[in-house]
Amino acid sequence: MAKYFDVHPENPQRRTISQVADIIRTGGLVVYPTDSCFALGCQLGNRDGLDRIRSIRQLDERHHFTLMCQDFAQLGQFVRLDNAVFREVKAFTPGSYTFILPATKEAPRRLLHPKKKTVGVRIPDHVVAQALLAELGEPLLSSTLLLPGQEEPLTQGWEIKEELDHVVDAVIDSGDCGTEPTTVVDFSSGEPEVVRRGAGDPTPFE
């Protein structure tokens, strides 16, 4: 059964965030809020967690997973950005965008797109997500919580707990965080290509 944590959306309880971080560090898979919608997250090197996310969402190997990063310093460890791309990405983070970029050697190989060797990265503009990332001190391997056959992500923490009680280890609920996933911008060719229109305004990249 998943543990359920009710967290204040503006002043998340430090002790609760620490408990969730411990679950992640010991191999747990958690559901947590972001500035676009709820996400599934586990530790970077957690192969079992990755497989569980694939199973829950029924994803194939071409799916781009996202490294949810606390800040630009962390993001820069895992992807390569030239000066022009750096300026564009920097201008829209933190925010509801996921950027697909060439991976560095720091990024776990099994997260990369098999042909392009790219990975998705983002910095969330969400107090609870940021608190969790700060407590962990490393990115969260993440994927939008969009279940097979559903057109929109679940928005209620208690509903997620009921639906995924036996396949995740914890649910953090800090209130409704919307149904629109991030806007995904692919910079792998050096030029921006909007591959999914979502919560972030895609206009600057079109």
PDB file of C-alpha atoms in Angstrom:
ATOM      1  CA  MET A   1       0.000   0.000   0.000  1.00  0.00           C
ATOM      2  CA  ALA A   2       1.170   3.484  -0.880  1.00  0.00           C
ATOM      3  CA  LYS A   3       1.828   5.974   1.909  1.00  0.00           C
ATOM      4  CA  TYR A   4      -0.210   9.163   1.589  1.00  0.00           C
ATOM      5  CA  PHE A   5       1.325  12.514   2.510  1.00  0.00           C
ATOM      6  CA  ASP A   6      -0.787  15.659   2.703  1.00  0.00           C
ATOM      7  CA  VAL A   7       1.659  18.544   2.191  1.00  0.00           C
ATOM      8  CA  HIS A   8       1.115  22.283   2.474  1.00  0.00           C
ATOM      9  CA  PRO A   9       1.394  23.785  -1.045  1.00  0.00           C
ATOM     10  CA  GLU A  10       3.364  26.873   0.001  1.00  0.00           C
ATOM     11  CA  ASN A  11       5.182  25.739   3.151  1.00  0.00           C
ATOM     12  CA  PRO A  12       5.791  21.996   2.722  1.00  0.00           C
ATOM     13  CA  GLN A  13       6.542  20.279   6.001  1.00  0.00           C
ATOM     14  CA  ARG A  14      10.283  19.545   6.102  1.00  0.00           C
ATOM     15  CA  ARG A  15       9.816  16.308   8.031  1.00  0.00           C
ATOM     16  CA  THR A  16       7.310  14.967   5.491  1.00  0.00           C
ATOM     17  CA  ILE A  17       9.534  15.896   2.531  1.00  0.00           C
ATOM     18  CA  SER A  18      12.424  14.138   4.281  1.00  0.00           C
ATOM     19  CA  GLN A  19      10.313  10.991   4.711  1.00  0.00           C
ATOM     20  CA  VAL A  20       9.437  10.957   1.002  1.00  0.00           C
ATOM     21  CA  ALA A  21      13.083  11.486   0.057  1.00  0.00           C
ATOM     22  CA  ASP A  22      14.022   8.482   2.203  1.00  0.00           C
ATOM     23  CA  ILE A  23      11.431   6.359   0.364  1.00  0.00           C
ATOM     24  CA  ILE A  24      12.995   7.420  -2.943  1.00  0.00           C
ATOM     25  CA  ARG A  25      16.544   6.727  -1.729  1.00  0.00           C
ATOM     26  CA  THR A  26      15.567   3.206  -0.680  1.00  0.00           C
ATOM     27  CA  GLY A  27      14.199   2.314  -4.118  1.00  0.00           C
ATOM     28  CA  GLY A  28      10.659   3.670  -3.871  1.00  0.00           C
ATOM     29  CA  LEU A  29       8.465   5.001  -6.651  1.00  0.00           C
ATOM     30  CA  VAL A  30       6.460   8.107  -5.722  1.00  0.00           C
ATOM     31  CA  VAL A  31       3.770  10.353  -7.171  1.00  0.00           C
ATOM     32  CA  TYR A  32       4.470  14.047  -6.642  1.00  0.00           C
ATOM     33  CA  PRO A  33       3.005  17.379  -7.800  1.00  0.00           C
ATOM     34  CA  THR A  34       4.618  19.664 -10.386  1.00  0.00           C
ATOM     35  CA  ASP A  35       3.688  22.957 -12.053  1.00  0.00           C
ATOM     36  CA  SER A  36       1.990  21.106 -14.920  1.00  0.00           C
ATOM     37  CA  CYS A  37       0.436  17.963 -13.406  1.00  0.00           C
ATOM     38  CA  PHE A  38       1.301  15.036 -11.139  1.00  0.00           C
ATOM     39  CA  ALA A  39       4.378  12.991 -12.036  1.00  0.00           C
ATOM     40  CA  LEU A  40       5.837   9.580 -11.231  1.00  0.00           C
ATOM     41  CA  GLY A  41       9.362   9.782  -9.846  1.00  0.00           C
ATOM     42  CA  CYS A  42      12.192   7.550  -8.631  1.00  0.00           C
ATOM     43  CA  GLN A  43      15.916   7.759  -8.021  1.00  0.00           C
ATOM     44  CA  LEU A  44      18.176   8.191 -11.036  1.00  0.00           C
ATOM     45  CA  GLY A  45      19.832   4.774 -10.865  1.00  0.00           C
ATOM     46  CA  ASN A  46      16.686   2.871  -9.905  1.00  0.00           C
ATOM     47  CA  ARG A  47      16.263   0.321 -12.714  1.00  0.00           C
ATOM     48  CA  ASP A  48      13.286  -1.326 -11.024  1.00  0.00           C
ATOM     49  CA  GLY A  49      11.619   2.082 -10.628  1.00  0.00           C
ATOM     50  CA  LEU A  50      12.139   2.777 -14.330  1.00  0.00           C
ATOM     51  CA  ASP A  51      10.570  -0.571 -15.230  1.00  0.00           C
ATOM     52  CA  ARG A  52       7.638   0.142 -12.918  1.00  0.00           C
ATOM     53  CA  ILE A  53       6.997   3.501 -14.603  1.00  0.00           C
ATOM     54  CA  ARG A  54       7.116   1.803 -18.020  1.00  0.00           C
ATOM     55  CA  SER A  55       4.657  -0.808 -16.778  1.00  0.00           C
ATOM     56  CA  ILE A  56       2.221   1.689 -15.194  1.00  0.00           C
ATOM     57  CA  ARG A  57       2.186   3.889 -18.281  1.00  0.00           C
ATOM     58  CA  GLN A  58       2.717   1.085 -20.846  1.00  0.00           C
ATOM     59  CA  LEU A  59       5.640   2.896 -22.473  1.00  0.00           C
ATOM     60  CA  ASP A  60       7.998   1.607 -25.147  1.00  0.00           C
ATOM     61  CA  GLU A  61      11.755   2.148 -25.335  1.00  0.00           C
ATOM     62  CA  ARG A  62      11.379   5.256 -27.513  1.00  0.00           C
ATOM     63  CA  HIS A  63       9.723   7.200 -24.701  1.00  0.00           C
ATOM     64  CA  HIS A  64      11.724  10.164 -23.455  1.00  0.00           C
ATOM     65  CA  PHE A  65      11.977  10.109 -19.690  1.00  0.00           C
ATOM     66  CA  THR A  66      12.578  13.398 -17.910  1.00  0.00           C
ATOM     67  CA  LEU A  67      15.244  14.340 -15.414  1.00  0.00           C
ATOM     68  CA  MET A  68      13.481  16.707 -13.016  1.00  0.00           C
ATOM     69  CA  CYS A  69      16.249  19.068 -11.877  1.00  0.00           C
ATOM     70  CA  GLN A  70      16.397  21.555  -9.034  1.00  0.00           C
ATOM     71  CA  ASP A  71      18.390  24.200 -10.882  1.00  0.00           C
ATOM     72  CA  PHE A  72      20.570  24.947 -13.895  1.00  0.00           C
ATOM     73  CA  ALA A  73      23.762  23.727 -12.237  1.00  0.00           C
ATOM     74  CA  GLN A  74      22.191  20.293 -11.854  1.00  0.00           C
ATOM     75  CA  LEU A  75      20.674  20.299 -15.322  1.00  0.00           C
ATOM     76  CA  GLY A  76      24.035  21.136 -16.897  1.00  0.00           C
ATOM     77  CA  GLN A  77      25.591  17.935 -15.537  1.00  0.00           C
ATOM     78  CA  PHE A  78      23.302  15.750 -17.642  1.00  0.00           C
ATOM     79  CA  VAL A  79      22.809  17.555 -20.963  1.00  0.00           C
ATOM     80  CA  ARG A  80      24.952  19.518 -23.407  1.00  0.00           C
ATOM     81  CA  LEU A  81      23.903  23.073 -24.267  1.00  0.00           C
ATOM     82  CA  ASP A  82      25.729  25.470 -26.550  1.00  0.00           C
ATOM     83  CA  ASN A  83      25.507  29.193 -25.750  1.00  0.00           C
ATOM     84  CA  ALA A  84      22.507  29.922 -27.964  1.00  0.00           C
ATOM     85  CA  VAL A  85      20.461  26.989 -26.640  1.00  0.00           C
ATOM     86  CA  PHE A  86      21.540  27.785 -23.071  1.00  0.00           C
ATOM     87  CA  ARG A  87      20.109  31.312 -23.385  1.00  0.00           C
ATOM     88  CA  GLU A  88      16.789  30.051 -24.778  1.00  0.00           C
ATOM     89  CA  VAL A  89      16.347  27.327 -22.177  1.00  0.00           C
ATOM     90  CA  LYS A  90      17.442  29.632 -19.345  1.00  0.00           C
ATOM     91  CA  ALA A  91      14.822  32.209 -20.338  1.00  0.00           C
ATOM     92  CA  PHE A  92      11.987  29.720 -19.818  1.00  0.00           C
ATOM     93  CA  THR A  93      13.066  27.932 -16.651  1.00  0.00           C
ATOM     94  CA  PRO A  94      11.804  27.224 -14.122  1.00  0.00           C
ATOM     95  CA  GLY A  95       8.513  26.570 -15.844  1.00  0.00           C
ATOM     96  CA  SER A  96       6.171  24.139 -17.567  1.00  0.00           C
ATOM     97  CA  TYR A  97       8.595  23.097 -20.300  1.00  0.00           C
ATOM     98  CA  THR A  98      10.558  19.915 -20.941  1.00  0.00           C
ATOM     99  CA  PHE A  99      13.627  20.290 -23.138  1.00  0.00           C
ATOM    100  CA  ILE A 100      15.065  17.381 -25.122  1.00  0.00           C
ATOM    101  CA  LEU A 101      18.820  17.746 -25.387  1.00  0.00           C
ATOM    102  CA  PRO A 102      21.924  15.640 -26.141  1.00  0.00           C
ATOM    103  CA  ALA A 103      22.924  13.733 -23.009  1.00  0.00           C
ATOM    104  CA  THR A 104      26.306  13.852 -21.285  1.00  0.00           C
ATOM    105  CA  LYS A 105      28.045  10.757 -19.927  1.00  0.00           C
ATOM    106  CA  GLU A 106      26.528  11.534 -16.516  1.00  0.00           C
ATOM    107  CA  ALA A 107      23.055  10.610 -17.770  1.00  0.00           C
ATOM    108  CA  PRO A 108      22.232   6.908 -17.243  1.00  0.00           C
ATOM    109  CA  ARG A 109      22.320   5.182 -20.635  1.00  0.00           C
ATOM    110  CA  ARG A 110      19.036   3.347 -20.171  1.00  0.00           C
ATOM    111  CA  LEU A 111      17.227   6.702 -19.962  1.00  0.00           C
ATOM    112  CA  LEU A 112      18.438   7.861 -23.346  1.00  0.00           C
ATOM    113  CA  HIS A 113      16.558   7.685 -26.610  1.00  0.00           C
ATOM    114  CA  PRO A 114      18.094   4.574 -28.254  1.00  0.00           C
ATOM    115  CA  LYS A 115      18.986   6.334 -31.521  1.00  0.00           C
ATOM    116  CA  LYS A 116      19.301  10.015 -30.697  1.00  0.00           C
ATOM    117  CA  LYS A 117      21.104   9.634 -27.323  1.00  0.00           C
ATOM    118  CA  THR A 118      18.998  12.456 -25.942  1.00  0.00           C
ATOM    119  CA  VAL A 119      17.168  12.927 -22.669  1.00  0.00           C
ATOM    120  CA  GLY A 120      14.401  15.235 -21.438  1.00  0.00           C
ATOM    121  CA  VAL A 121      15.209  17.739 -18.686  1.00  0.00           C
ATOM    122  CA  ARG A 122      13.174  20.318 -16.824  1.00  0.00           C
ATOM    123  CA  ILE A 123      13.185  22.603 -13.781  1.00  0.00           C
ATOM    124  CA  PRO A 124       9.747  22.790 -12.158  1.00  0.00           C
ATOM    125  CA  ASP A 125       8.222  26.008 -10.874  1.00  0.00           C
ATOM    126  CA  HIS A 126       6.515  24.289  -7.942  1.00  0.00           C
ATOM    127  CA  VAL A 127       7.287  24.742  -4.250  1.00  0.00           C
ATOM    128  CA  VAL A 128       6.737  21.095  -3.228  1.00  0.00           C
ATOM    129  CA  ALA A 129       8.653  19.631  -6.172  1.00  0.00           C
ATOM    130  CA  GLN A 130      11.527  22.033  -5.472  1.00  0.00           C
ATOM    131  CA  ALA A 131      11.555  21.115  -1.772  1.00  0.00           C
ATOM    132  CA  LEU A 132      11.772  17.422  -2.653  1.00  0.00           C
ATOM    133  CA  LEU A 133      14.574  17.993  -5.169  1.00  0.00           C
ATOM    134  CA  ALA A 134      16.499  20.100  -2.640  1.00  0.00           C
ATOM    135  CA  GLU A 135      16.158  17.360  -0.030  1.00  0.00           C
ATOM    136  CA  LEU A 136      17.321  14.678  -2.476  1.00  0.00           C
ATOM    137  CA  GLY A 137      20.258  16.680  -3.815  1.00  0.00           C
ATOM    138  CA  GLU A 138      19.944  15.034  -7.234  1.00  0.00           C
ATOM    139  CA  PRO A 139      17.445  14.932 -10.111  1.00  0.00           C
ATOM    140  CA  LEU A 140      14.356  12.751 -10.033  1.00  0.00           C
ATOM    141  CA  LEU A 141      13.796  10.352 -12.890  1.00  0.00           C
ATOM    142  CA  SER A 142      10.264  11.341 -13.867  1.00  0.00           C
ATOM    143  CA  SER A 143       7.355  10.808 -16.199  1.00  0.00           C
ATOM    144  CA  THR A 144       3.943  12.499 -16.404  1.00  0.00           C
ATOM    145  CA  LEU A 145       1.287  10.529 -14.545  1.00  0.00           C
ATOM    146  CA  LEU A 146      -0.940   9.817 -17.526  1.00  0.00           C
ATOM    147  CA  LEU A 147      -2.489   6.363 -17.343  1.00  0.00           C
ATOM    148  CA  PRO A 148      -3.157   4.177 -20.408  1.00  0.00           C
ATOM    149  CA  GLY A 149      -6.548   4.863 -21.962  1.00  0.00           C
ATOM    150  CA  GLN A 150      -6.986   8.176 -20.147  1.00  0.00           C
ATOM    151  CA  GLU A 151      -6.973  11.442 -22.049  1.00  0.00           C
ATOM    152  CA  GLU A 152      -6.107  13.600 -19.059  1.00  0.00           C
ATOM    153  CA  PRO A 153      -3.885  13.026 -16.005  1.00  0.00           C
ATOM    154  CA  LEU A 154      -5.501  12.442 -12.613  1.00  0.00           C
ATOM    155  CA  THR A 155      -5.649  15.617 -10.510  1.00  0.00           C
ATOM    156  CA  GLN A 156      -6.740  14.461  -7.048  1.00  0.00           C
ATOM    157  CA  GLY A 157      -4.209  12.938  -4.660  1.00  0.00           C
ATOM    158  CA  TRP A 158      -6.749  10.634  -2.984  1.00  0.00           C
ATOM    159  CA  GLU A 159      -7.885   9.409  -6.410  1.00  0.00           C
ATOM    160  CA  ILE A 160      -4.298   8.642  -7.395  1.00  0.00           C
ATOM    161  CA  LYS A 161      -3.788   6.804  -4.092  1.00  0.00           C
ATOM    162  CA  GLU A 162      -6.848   4.629  -4.801  1.00  0.00           C
ATOM    163  CA  GLU A 163      -5.878   3.971  -8.421  1.00  0.00           C
ATOM    164  CA  LEU A 164      -2.182   3.217  -7.871  1.00  0.00           C
ATOM    165  CA  ASP A 165      -2.191   1.974  -4.270  1.00  0.00           C
ATOM    166  CA  HIS A 166      -0.391  -1.292  -5.023  1.00  0.00           C
ATOM    167  CA  VAL A 167       2.041  -0.094  -7.702  1.00  0.00           C
ATOM    168  CA  VAL A 168       3.602   3.015  -6.102  1.00  0.00           C
ATOM    169  CA  ASP A 169       5.131   3.532  -2.661  1.00  0.00           C
ATOM    170  CA  ALA A 170       3.993   7.062  -1.819  1.00  0.00           C
ATOM    171  CA  VAL A 171       1.689   9.850  -2.994  1.00  0.00           C
ATOM    172  CA  ILE A 172       2.376  13.507  -2.141  1.00  0.00           C
ATOM    173  CA  ASP A 173      -0.778  15.606  -2.280  1.00  0.00           C
ATOM    174  CA  SER A 174      -0.566  19.406  -2.126  1.00  0.00           C
ATOM    175  CA  GLY A 175      -3.785  20.120  -3.991  1.00  0.00           C
ATOM    176  CA  ASP A 176      -4.825  20.160  -7.625  1.00  0.00           C
ATOM    177  CA  CYS A 177      -1.918  20.936  -9.950  1.00  0.00           C
ATOM    178  CA  GLY A 178      -3.711  20.881 -13.297  1.00  0.00           C
ATOM    179  CA  THR A 179      -4.210  18.432 -16.151  1.00  0.00           C
ATOM    180  CA  GLU A 180      -1.958  19.884 -18.811  1.00  0.00           C
ATOM    181  CA  PRO A 181       1.488  18.273 -19.208  1.00  0.00           C
ATOM    182  CA  THR A 182       4.544  20.347 -20.068  1.00  0.00           C
ATOM    183  CA  THR A 183       5.250  21.740 -23.484  1.00  0.00           C
ATOM    184  CA  VAL A 184       8.086  19.644 -24.938  1.00  0.00           C
ATOM    185  CA  VAL A 185      10.745  21.360 -27.045  1.00  0.00           C
ATOM    186  CA  ASP A 186      13.368  19.281 -28.860  1.00  0.00           C
ATOM    187  CA  PHE A 187      16.718  21.051 -29.227  1.00  0.00           C
ATOM    188  CA  SER A 188      18.665  17.942 -30.305  1.00  0.00           C
ATOM    189  CA  SER A 189      19.269  19.346 -33.797  1.00  0.00           C
ATOM    190  CA  GLY A 190      20.276  22.758 -32.417  1.00  0.00           C
ATOM    191  CA  GLU A 191      17.016  24.375 -33.548  1.00  0.00           C
ATOM    192  CA  PRO A 192      13.847  24.237 -31.418  1.00  0.00           C
ATOM    193  CA  GLU A 193      11.076  21.881 -32.498  1.00  0.00           C
ATOM    194  CA  VAL A 194       7.849  21.801 -30.484  1.00  0.00           C
ATOM    195  CA  VAL A 195       6.935  18.110 -30.182  1.00  0.00           C
ATOM    196  CA  ARG A 196       4.127  18.537 -27.654  1.00  0.00           C
ATOM    197  CA  ARG A 197       2.043  21.612 -26.949  1.00  0.00           C
ATOM    198  CA  GLY A 198       1.162  21.830 -23.263  1.00  0.00           C
ATOM    199  CA  ALA A 199       1.099  24.102 -20.248  1.00  0.00           C
ATOM    200  CA  GLY A 200       4.043  26.272 -21.347  1.00  0.00           C
ATOM    201  CA  ASP A 201       3.422  28.784 -24.161  1.00  0.00           C
ATOM    202  CA  PRO A 202       4.940  27.163 -27.288  1.00  0.00           C
ATOM    203  CA  THR A 203       4.919  30.391 -29.340  1.00  0.00           C
ATOM    204  CA  PRO A 204       8.543  31.471 -28.594  1.00  0.00           C
ATOM    205  CA  PHE A 205       9.833  28.182 -30.034  1.00  0.00           C
ATOM    206  CA  GLU A 206       7.731  28.101 -33.209  1.00  0.00           C
TER     207      GLU A 206
END
